[in-house]
Amino acid sequence: MDKHTALHTCFGLSSFRSGQEALIDAVLQGRDVLGIMPTGGGKSLCYQVPAVMLDGVALIISPLISLMKDQVMALKNIGVSAAFINSSLSPEQLRMAYGHMRAGQYKIVYIAPERLAGDGFVSLAQSLNISLVAVDEAHCISQWGQDFRPSYLKIVDFLEKLPRRPALAAFTATATQQVRDDIARILKLREPLRLITGFDRPNLNFEVHRPKRKINALHALTDQRRDKSGIVYCATRKLVESVCDELSAAGLSATRYHAGLPDEERRQNQEDFLYDRRPVMVATNAFGMGIDKSNVSYVIHYNMPKSLEAYYQEAGRAGRDGERADCILLYSSGDIAAAKFLIQHSSDNDELSGEERRIVTEQDYLRLDSMVGYCKTASCLRGYILDYFGQAHGERCGNCSHCCGEYAERDITSEAQMILSCVKRAKDRLGYPVGATLIVRVLCGGKDKRVLELGLDQLTTYGLMSTVPRPQIRDYIEHLESAGYLRTDPVHGGVELTPMSGEVLFRGGQVLMSVKQSPVAEKAHTAKTEAPVGDGDPGLFTALKALRFKLAQEEGVPAYIVFSNANLADMARKEPKTMAEFKTVSGVGEIKAARYGEAFLQAIAAFERDGARG
Ligand code: ADP
Ligand code: MG
Ligand code: ZN
């Protein structure tokens, strides 16, 4: 079987995505690879295709127990024999799995890293014909990575105990070079093919808003998108509850998801969302893993996440169908403090030693800085993201709020000079730097107690900007900070000049800032393209979903294991009449054609016969 045949007949897909083919070719030749692709880019296929083609069994090391189960279920459903080994198995189940492995019955086995060392797995593995070892979420091996798991280090010991080292394939969506290098170094990859695929999602429109009241902005945004499906991410369970109540009270069909809800309710709410019974999901970041709903047309973040990796992953759940979709972040400076609190009090990783925890926390702060930079940048938002992931791009993307004319460049040189000299004079007088709030008060000519106590009303810059609203001065200060003309001491919070400040103060340097023309939330939202959804006849699509639901229930699997929404949309578009036509539908391979073809063809025929299209 060649790789194209595997892709068509087994996975039912028509073509490879960018990067997949090169990675698969390398693995097939026995070469190590390091594949760097965005979330949703299709990393699984890069090891699954070689795994079904090569002799022996492929071991896939993965940190997420829930995803393992899903992947194995999906593989079984397309006729690939697969299993998983993790702590959720009983001793009896484990014994059976080992037995099947010994008998060579699996093509793919998912395994949790901490299992590699235990329970006789090593001696079992030594007797197996291992076709390849894939390390999914490989950044977990680096303490500089966003989700360091010391148990990943066990992979190296494990590999060294094998009589023959198989090809090693590592995958991640990580941005930083340091982590990428760590992966190659710690895993001892042998001259790997390093491949970074495109991170850009051109159909996504990025916006950052800074509303006075977030809830009002959210109402405005969801009002403009009443007929659409979307996700609203909130930082806490409590916020999920209150935001969901607010939206529901405003007549929106919303549901909620967070880790504090009972399993049954979570399952039900997720399904209501997947089936568009409730098209709006309000959730914490616990929601979305492994969810492949194609028609999500917006993702709104009610709070800033703690890294750009997390943001891009969550926002990227919009527009999977390739239609234009919006990724909107509602930012307030309070989000920074909240994120810092979460970093300081994160307790989700008890594998870590004190020193490791210190490094992880430090990295978390750096990632947070980049995230804050995104919220504050005046330049192209997509460009900012692509920079972070190390991908070249044009100066302006034309599809983000900073490129789309909502902003205009303004010369703020004289405002900058006033602020910088106020910062300088305050420090000269007191001998230490003061915080931004106090600087704003001085510039406004405020009569606050602190200002008077410290004698800051004596400064020549006192009251210099008394005609400018305080929040506006704040914005200028934040802009000067992100442009490098000011810095805030992370410990004391004092604002200080930088070597660059002199450019503006003494050498006539010009400062430009993007200023919003009018608040977006109040303006009618005009989408650039309002193309039809392209899901075929909506009535047929609904009928196909109903059939999928019935089949899934009969088999006791989640609906997307039968077919994804994207698959059904393609089916509704193509309206296949014969088995041959059915096989051209995305997601339909030989096994699924045999298993489900008849039922879907009948449903399509019945739909057309009964003239269900009005
Ligand atoms: P990642 O692990 O990189 O986040 P996945 O491997 O989970 O991404 O794939 C994301 C989605 O993309 C899945 O629904 C998968 O079926 C789909 N996909 C992957 N490769 C292709 C392809 N070549 N053609 C169509 N769909 C694909
Ligand atoms: Mg993956
Ligand atoms: Zn842009």
Tab-separated table of C-alpha atoms in Angstrom, residues 264 306 343 356 369 532 553:
chain	number	residue	atom	x	y	z
A	264	GLU	CA	-23.494	14.150	32.647
A	306	LYS	CA	-1.912	33.129	29.829
A	343	ILE	CA	0.595	31.265	37.413
A	356	GLU	CA	11.762	22.763	38.165
A	369	ASP	CA	4.504	38.952	28.596
A	532	PRO	CA	-22.912	31.165	1.988
A	553	GLN	CA	-26.090	5.802	19.729
